[in-house]
Amino acid sequence: MLIRTYIPQMPLSMFVDYFWYMEAYNPSHPRELTLPDGSVEMIIDLGEDVIRLFDRHNRELVFGHAIVCGPHSEYFVINSTCASRVIGIHFKPGGIHPFLKERLGEIHNTHLPLHALWGSRISGLRDELLDSLVPEKMFQILERRLLSLAIRDLERHPAVQYVLNNLHGNRIGEIIEQVGISHRKFNQLFKEEVGMTPKRLNRIYRFQEVLRNLHFGETRSWTDIALECSYYDQAHFIKDFQSFSGLNPSEYKPISGRHYNHAAIFT
């Protein structure tokens, strides 16, 4: 397996976590569990197969060679039975907002063909990537193309940015009060720019904190992990873990070499 990543220059780095490229020629597992982190993913398959996904109800979703995974608070499953060459953009929560005319809440937990969002503006993109010989050149192409797709100023709403910066480990109501906007109006604004409410995103952040503990931490009891990650008790922790992953914590198996918050083996 070959994996490359690239962090774009300013101003894109305010909206994009990283660009990524992956080659996998001998998949060790037929399906891959993609876990929610509140972000949006743009994926372009550079191989000959179409993109096949499965939702949490095990319904198969078949696309072409390029899709956008809207802001997700649910897991989904990728068919990984075939060798693949794939490139993509991992946006920060709300990071795709300046590049879309749609409100992000409208594509929450959905998958869309790339052309459904950008039409002819992305024509020839895949061919241009295929003509490139190395991932570094592909990253330059994606960076240039993404900048051309901006339909708004490349800046964040200050209230949304403030809450995103302070969401981890703080009381949501208190943070919203600090921005001077009513809770109802702010929740609406946040959903338009990020795709979900601050409360739901905060739950996802807490779930991601659990994954960090499981991936990097020393062996500890589930009760200790639950309390450390601010769950009321172990039952609350397990319920949330099952909701976001479809698994019990003991069934979680991260994929070697992948970002801990993004993929796990699906059995």
mmCIF file of C-alpha atoms in Angstrom:
data_model
loop_
_atom_site.group_PDB
_atom_site.id
_atom_site.type_symbol
_atom_site.label_atom_id
_atom_site.label_comp_id
_atom_site.label_asym_id
_atom_site.label_seq_id
_atom_site.Cartn_x
_atom_site.Cartn_y
_atom_site.Cartn_z
ATOM 1 C CA MET A 1 0.000 0.000 0.000
ATOM 2 C CA LEU A 2 1.232 3.491 -0.889
ATOM 3 C CA ILE A 3 -0.158 6.581 0.854
ATOM 4 C CA ARG A 4 0.835 10.204 0.270
ATOM 5 C CA THR A 5 -0.612 13.356 1.835
ATOM 6 C CA TYR A 6 -0.197 17.051 1.174
ATOM 7 C CA ILE A 7 -1.304 20.099 3.180
ATOM 8 C CA PRO A 8 -2.180 22.941 0.785
ATOM 9 C CA GLN A 9 -0.900 26.480 1.037
ATOM 10 C CA MET A 10 -2.907 29.392 2.458
ATOM 11 C CA PRO A 11 -5.733 30.217 2.054
ATOM 12 C CA LEU A 12 -6.821 26.622 1.276
ATOM 13 C CA SER A 13 -5.190 25.314 4.449
ATOM 14 C CA MET A 14 -7.913 27.134 6.436
ATOM 15 C CA PHE A 15 -10.518 24.883 4.794
ATOM 16 C CA VAL A 16 -8.696 21.663 3.894
ATOM 17 C CA ASP A 17 -7.020 19.239 6.307
ATOM 18 C CA TYR A 18 -5.036 17.537 3.574
ATOM 19 C CA PHE A 19 -5.039 16.129 0.063
ATOM 20 C CA TRP A 20 -4.353 12.383 -0.090
ATOM 21 C CA TYR A 21 -3.355 9.729 -2.589
ATOM 22 C CA MET A 22 -3.522 5.957 -2.077
ATOM 23 C CA GLU A 23 -2.578 2.866 -4.033
ATOM 24 C CA ALA A 24 -3.770 -0.535 -2.756
ATOM 25 C CA TYR A 25 -3.010 -3.561 -4.920
ATOM 26 C CA ASN A 26 -3.669 -6.487 -2.597
ATOM 27 C CA PRO A 27 -6.618 -5.592 -0.342
ATOM 28 C CA SER A 28 -6.557 -7.652 2.851
ATOM 29 C CA HIS A 29 -10.264 -7.165 3.558
ATOM 30 C CA PRO A 30 -13.307 -6.897 1.247
ATOM 31 C CA ARG A 31 -15.012 -3.977 2.978
ATOM 32 C CA GLU A 32 -13.789 -0.906 4.807
ATOM 33 C CA LEU A 33 -15.723 0.961 7.486
ATOM 34 C CA THR A 34 -15.552 4.744 7.133
ATOM 35 C CA LEU A 35 -16.195 6.512 10.419
ATOM 36 C CA PRO A 36 -17.726 9.973 10.813
ATOM 37 C CA ASP A 37 -15.600 12.931 11.838
ATOM 38 C CA GLY A 38 -17.900 15.760 10.721
ATOM 39 C CA SER A 39 -15.904 16.502 7.583
ATOM 40 C CA VAL A 40 -16.548 16.301 3.835
ATOM 41 C CA GLU A 41 -14.525 14.077 1.531
ATOM 42 C CA MET A 42 -14.015 14.446 -2.224
ATOM 43 C CA ILE A 43 -12.879 11.157 -3.825
ATOM 44 C CA ILE A 44 -11.676 10.449 -7.356
ATOM 45 C CA ASP A 45 -10.944 6.855 -8.373
ATOM 46 C CA LEU A 46 -8.118 6.668 -10.909
ATOM 47 C CA GLY A 47 -8.661 2.982 -11.673
ATOM 48 C CA GLU A 48 -11.078 1.224 -13.998
ATOM 49 C CA ASP A 49 -13.740 0.275 -11.446
ATOM 50 C CA VAL A 50 -16.669 2.400 -10.323
ATOM 51 C CA ILE A 51 -17.014 3.499 -6.703
ATOM 52 C CA ARG A 52 -19.242 1.176 -4.655
ATOM 53 C CA LEU A 53 -20.444 2.064 -1.166
ATOM 54 C CA PHE A 54 -22.865 0.570 1.341
ATOM 55 C CA ASP A 55 -24.935 2.627 3.764
ATOM 56 C CA ARG A 56 -25.662 1.657 7.350
ATOM 57 C CA HIS A 57 -28.662 -0.381 6.139
ATOM 58 C CA ASN A 58 -26.335 -2.410 3.846
ATOM 59 C CA ARG A 59 -27.857 -0.886 0.708
ATOM 60 C CA GLU A 60 -25.339 -0.728 -2.130
ATOM 61 C CA LEU A 61 -24.701 2.670 -3.718
ATOM 62 C CA VAL A 62 -22.961 2.639 -7.106
ATOM 63 C CA PHE A 63 -21.324 5.772 -8.524
ATOM 64 C CA GLY A 64 -18.943 6.644 -11.330
ATOM 65 C CA HIS A 65 -15.312 7.533 -10.736
ATOM 66 C CA ALA A 66 -15.739 10.692 -8.630
ATOM 67 C CA ILE A 67 -17.943 11.504 -5.630
ATOM 68 C CA VAL A 68 -18.391 13.900 -2.739
ATOM 69 C CA CYS A 69 -19.238 12.419 0.661
ATOM 70 C CA GLY A 70 -21.286 15.075 2.428
ATOM 71 C CA PRO A 71 -20.732 15.937 6.098
ATOM 72 C CA HIS A 72 -21.314 12.639 7.853
ATOM 73 C CA SER A 73 -22.542 11.812 11.310
ATOM 74 C CA GLU A 74 -23.144 8.187 10.210
ATOM 75 C CA TYR A 75 -20.705 5.493 9.162
ATOM 76 C CA PHE A 76 -20.705 3.955 5.699
ATOM 77 C CA VAL A 77 -18.840 1.056 4.100
ATOM 78 C CA ILE A 78 -16.526 1.050 1.071
ATOM 79 C CA ASN A 79 -16.176 -1.958 -1.212
ATOM 80 C CA SER A 80 -12.424 -2.592 -1.144
ATOM 81 C CA THR A 81 -12.255 -5.920 -2.984
ATOM 82 C CA CYS A 82 -10.345 -4.577 -5.998
ATOM 83 C CA ALA A 83 -6.936 -3.008 -6.444
ATOM 84 C CA SER A 84 -7.280 0.761 -6.574
ATOM 85 C CA ARG A 85 -5.608 4.111 -7.154
ATOM 86 C CA VAL A 86 -7.542 6.869 -5.435
ATOM 87 C CA ILE A 87 -6.987 10.556 -4.744
ATOM 88 C CA GLY A 88 -9.056 12.883 -2.609
ATOM 89 C CA ILE A 89 -9.511 15.999 -0.509
ATOM 90 C CA HIS A 90 -10.280 15.783 3.199
ATOM 91 C CA PHE A 91 -11.980 19.059 4.143
ATOM 92 C CA LYS A 92 -12.109 20.460 7.633
ATOM 93 C CA PRO A 93 -15.612 20.599 9.167
ATOM 94 C CA GLY A 94 -17.434 23.271 7.160
ATOM 95 C CA GLY A 95 -14.389 23.697 4.940
ATOM 96 C CA ILE A 96 -16.179 22.985 1.675
ATOM 97 C CA HIS A 97 -18.744 25.758 2.276
ATOM 98 C CA PRO A 98 -17.019 28.476 0.146
ATOM 99 C CA PHE A 99 -16.954 26.110 -2.836
ATOM 100 C CA LEU A 100 -20.643 25.108 -2.915
ATOM 101 C CA LYS A 101 -23.846 26.950 -3.657
ATOM 102 C CA GLU A 102 -25.747 24.371 -1.579
ATOM 103 C CA ARG A 103 -26.149 24.669 2.163
ATOM 104 C CA LEU A 104 -24.177 21.883 3.780
ATOM 105 C CA GLY A 105 -27.200 20.733 5.756
ATOM 106 C CA GLU A 106 -28.772 19.730 2.426
ATOM 107 C CA ILE A 107 -26.065 17.121 1.767
ATOM 108 C CA HIS A 108 -25.730 15.812 5.330
ATOM 109 C CA ASN A 109 -25.110 12.017 5.279
ATOM 110 C CA THR A 110 -25.338 11.843 1.491
ATOM 111 C CA HIS A 111 -23.048 10.857 -1.387
ATOM 112 C CA LEU A 112 -23.188 12.716 -4.667
ATOM 113 C CA PRO A 113 -21.401 12.410 -8.017
ATOM 114 C CA LEU A 114 -18.827 15.167 -8.352
ATOM 115 C CA HIS A 115 -20.536 16.619 -11.424
ATOM 116 C CA ALA A 116 -23.822 16.967 -9.500
ATOM 117 C CA LEU A 117 -22.204 19.713 -7.418
ATOM 118 C CA TRP A 118 -19.843 21.373 -9.879
ATOM 119 C CA GLY A 119 -21.092 20.359 -13.322
ATOM 120 C CA SER A 120 -18.871 21.291 -16.253
ATOM 121 C CA ARG A 121 -16.507 23.207 -13.956
ATOM 122 C CA ILE A 122 -14.748 19.929 -13.145
ATOM 123 C CA SER A 123 -14.788 18.516 -16.677
ATOM 124 C CA GLY A 124 -11.474 16.958 -17.625
ATOM 125 C CA LEU A 125 -10.227 16.879 -14.013
ATOM 126 C CA ARG A 126 -9.869 13.100 -13.822
ATOM 127 C CA ASP A 127 -8.155 12.950 -17.218
ATOM 128 C CA GLU A 128 -5.753 15.681 -16.117
ATOM 129 C CA LEU A 129 -4.929 13.693 -12.982
ATOM 130 C CA LEU A 130 -4.427 10.501 -14.980
ATOM 131 C CA ASP A 131 -1.976 12.299 -17.253
ATOM 132 C CA SER A 132 0.182 13.159 -14.231
ATOM 133 C CA LEU A 133 2.926 10.719 -13.306
ATOM 134 C CA VAL A 134 3.373 11.390 -9.589
ATOM 135 C CA PRO A 135 1.061 12.213 -6.647
ATOM 136 C CA GLU A 136 2.845 15.521 -6.018
ATOM 137 C CA LYS A 137 1.842 16.751 -9.472
ATOM 138 C CA MET A 138 -1.727 15.574 -8.880
ATOM 139 C CA PHE A 139 -1.868 17.548 -5.642
ATOM 140 C CA GLN A 140 -0.868 20.703 -7.519
ATOM 141 C CA ILE A 141 -3.663 20.088 -10.032
ATOM 142 C CA LEU A 142 -6.253 19.568 -7.277
ATOM 143 C CA GLU A 143 -5.079 22.681 -5.443
ATOM 144 C CA ARG A 144 -5.394 24.824 -8.562
ATOM 145 C CA ARG A 145 -8.766 23.347 -9.513
ATOM 146 C CA LEU A 146 -10.217 23.733 -6.010
ATOM 147 C CA LEU A 147 -9.249 27.407 -5.890
ATOM 148 C CA SER A 148 -11.084 27.917 -9.196
ATOM 149 C CA LEU A 149 -14.265 26.421 -7.693
ATOM 150 C CA ALA A 150 -14.619 29.047 -4.943
ATOM 151 C CA ILE A 151 -17.916 30.923 -5.250
ATOM 152 C CA ARG A 152 -17.545 32.846 -1.969
ATOM 153 C CA ASP A 153 -14.719 34.714 -0.296
ATOM 154 C CA LEU A 154 -12.258 32.292 1.293
ATOM 155 C CA GLU A 155 -13.102 33.209 4.845
ATOM 156 C CA ARG A 156 -15.102 31.731 7.684
ATOM 157 C CA HIS A 157 -18.054 33.302 9.449
ATOM 158 C CA PRO A 158 -16.355 34.511 12.670
ATOM 159 C CA ALA A 159 -19.058 33.095 14.959
ATOM 160 C CA VAL A 160 -18.903 29.662 13.308
ATOM 161 C CA GLN A 161 -15.110 29.673 13.428
ATOM 162 C CA TYR A 162 -15.118 30.657 17.099
ATOM 163 C CA VAL A 163 -17.409 27.777 18.046
ATOM 164 C CA LEU A 164 -15.407 25.300 15.925
ATOM 165 C CA ASN A 165 -12.237 26.422 17.690
ATOM 166 C CA ASN A 166 -13.745 26.007 21.155
ATOM 167 C CA LEU A 167 -16.106 23.067 20.773
ATOM 168 C CA HIS A 168 -13.830 20.404 22.258
ATOM 169 C CA GLY A 169 -14.517 19.772 25.923
ATOM 170 C CA ASN A 170 -16.687 22.856 26.517
ATOM 171 C CA ARG A 171 -20.386 23.353 27.139
ATOM 172 C CA ILE A 172 -22.057 24.183 23.837
ATOM 173 C CA GLY A 173 -24.621 26.576 25.292
ATOM 174 C CA GLU A 174 -21.961 28.652 27.013
ATOM 175 C CA ILE A 175 -19.867 28.886 23.824
ATOM 176 C CA ILE A 176 -22.827 30.026 21.719
ATOM 177 C CA GLU A 177 -23.722 32.676 24.292
ATOM 178 C CA GLN A 178 -20.242 34.137 23.851
ATOM 179 C CA VAL A 179 -20.782 34.845 20.131
ATOM 180 C CA GLY A 180 -23.788 37.083 20.818
ATOM 181 C CA ILE A 181 -26.275 35.255 18.537
ATOM 182 C CA SER A 182 -29.447 33.502 19.674
ATOM 183 C CA HIS A 183 -29.131 29.734 19.952
ATOM 184 C CA ARG A 184 -31.819 29.153 17.325
ATOM 185 C CA LYS A 185 -30.275 31.495 14.774
ATOM 186 C CA PHE A 186 -26.767 30.232 15.416
ATOM 187 C CA ASN A 187 -27.760 26.559 15.074
ATOM 188 C CA GLN A 188 -29.326 27.385 11.712
ATOM 189 C CA LEU A 189 -26.189 29.249 10.586
ATOM 190 C CA PHE A 190 -23.946 26.425 11.804
ATOM 191 C CA LYS A 191 -25.954 23.787 9.945
ATOM 192 C CA GLU A 192 -25.766 25.818 6.734
ATOM 193 C CA GLU A 193 -21.980 26.130 6.930
ATOM 194 C CA VAL A 194 -20.977 22.874 8.656
ATOM 195 C CA GLY A 195 -23.851 20.519 7.810
ATOM 196 C CA MET A 196 -25.017 19.596 11.314
ATOM 197 C CA THR A 197 -25.699 21.166 14.693
ATOM 198 C CA PRO A 198 -22.882 22.000 17.126
ATOM 199 C CA LYS A 199 -24.294 19.403 19.531
ATOM 200 C CA ARG A 200 -24.022 16.593 16.962
ATOM 201 C CA LEU A 201 -20.530 17.657 15.912
ATOM 202 C CA ASN A 202 -19.455 17.763 19.546
ATOM 203 C CA ARG A 203 -20.657 14.162 19.963
ATOM 204 C CA ILE A 204 -18.579 13.176 16.934
ATOM 205 C CA TYR A 205 -15.519 14.933 18.361
ATOM 206 C CA ARG A 206 -15.967 12.976 21.592
ATOM 207 C CA PHE A 207 -16.248 9.731 19.581
ATOM 208 C CA GLN A 208 -13.036 10.676 17.770
ATOM 209 C CA GLU A 209 -11.367 11.210 21.136
ATOM 210 C CA VAL A 210 -12.308 7.636 22.025
ATOM 211 C CA LEU A 211 -10.679 6.384 18.812
ATOM 212 C CA ARG A 212 -7.509 8.280 19.672
ATOM 213 C CA ASN A 213 -7.475 6.562 23.051
ATOM 214 C CA LEU A 214 -8.025 3.142 21.496
ATOM 215 C CA HIS A 215 -5.403 3.714 18.828
ATOM 216 C CA PHE A 216 -2.619 5.392 20.794
ATOM 217 C CA GLY A 217 -3.383 4.880 24.453
ATOM 218 C CA GLU A 218 -2.363 2.171 26.868
ATOM 219 C CA THR A 219 -4.769 -0.675 27.561
ATOM 220 C CA ARG A 220 -7.466 0.580 29.903
ATOM 221 C CA SER A 221 -10.958 -0.461 30.894
ATOM 222 C CA TRP A 222 -13.936 0.799 28.898
ATOM 223 C CA THR A 223 -15.154 2.544 32.054
ATOM 224 C CA ASP A 224 -11.906 4.511 32.327
ATOM 225 C CA ILE A 225 -12.057 5.515 28.639
ATOM 226 C CA ALA A 226 -15.714 6.520 28.974
ATOM 227 C CA LEU A 227 -15.036 8.769 31.962
ATOM 228 C CA GLU A 228 -11.885 10.257 30.431
ATOM 229 C CA CYS A 229 -13.873 11.197 27.298
ATOM 230 C CA SER A 230 -16.682 12.813 29.334
ATOM 231 C CA TYR A 231 -19.369 10.141 28.975
ATOM 232 C CA TYR A 232 -21.831 9.770 31.823
ATOM 233 C CA ASP A 233 -21.058 6.076 32.228
ATOM 234 C CA GLN A 234 -20.002 3.003 30.270
ATOM 235 C CA ALA A 235 -23.509 2.369 28.912
ATOM 236 C CA HIS A 236 -23.671 5.915 27.482
ATOM 237 C CA PHE A 237 -20.243 5.409 25.907
ATOM 238 C CA ILE A 238 -21.156 2.072 24.282
ATOM 239 C CA LYS A 239 -24.448 3.453 22.932
ATOM 240 C CA ASP A 240 -22.671 6.383 21.278
ATOM 241 C CA PHE A 241 -19.916 4.155 19.906
ATOM 242 C CA GLN A 242 -22.484 1.815 18.349
ATOM 243 C CA SER A 243 -24.415 4.757 16.903
ATOM 244 C CA PHE A 244 -21.382 6.197 15.100
ATOM 245 C CA SER A 245 -19.663 2.950 14.071
ATOM 246 C CA GLY A 246 -22.223 0.132 14.111
ATOM 247 C CA LEU A 247 -19.766 -1.757 16.339
ATOM 248 C CA ASN A 248 -19.187 -2.557 19.956
ATOM 249 C CA PRO A 249 -15.890 -0.999 21.119
ATOM 250 C CA SER A 250 -14.242 -4.439 21.401
ATOM 251 C CA GLU A 251 -14.992 -5.089 17.689
ATOM 252 C CA TYR A 252 -13.135 -2.013 16.448
ATOM 253 C CA LYS A 253 -10.097 -2.902 14.302
ATOM 254 C CA PRO A 254 -8.256 0.085 12.807
ATOM 255 C CA ILE A 255 -6.578 -0.400 9.431
ATOM 256 C CA SER A 256 -2.815 -0.276 9.621
ATOM 257 C CA GLY A 257 -1.378 2.791 7.914
ATOM 258 C CA ARG A 258 -4.647 4.715 7.826
ATOM 259 C CA HIS A 259 -5.631 7.781 9.772
ATOM 260 C CA TYR A 260 -7.144 6.473 13.018
ATOM 261 C CA ASN A 261 -10.304 8.556 12.749
ATOM 262 C CA HIS A 262 -11.185 7.503 9.267
ATOM 263 C CA ALA A 263 -11.235 3.789 8.530
ATOM 264 C CA ALA A 264 -11.621 0.409 10.193
ATOM 265 C CA ILE A 265 -11.993 -3.188 9.051
ATOM 266 C CA PHE A 266 -15.627 -4.113 8.426
ATOM 267 C CA THR A 267 -16.537 -7.716 9.227
#
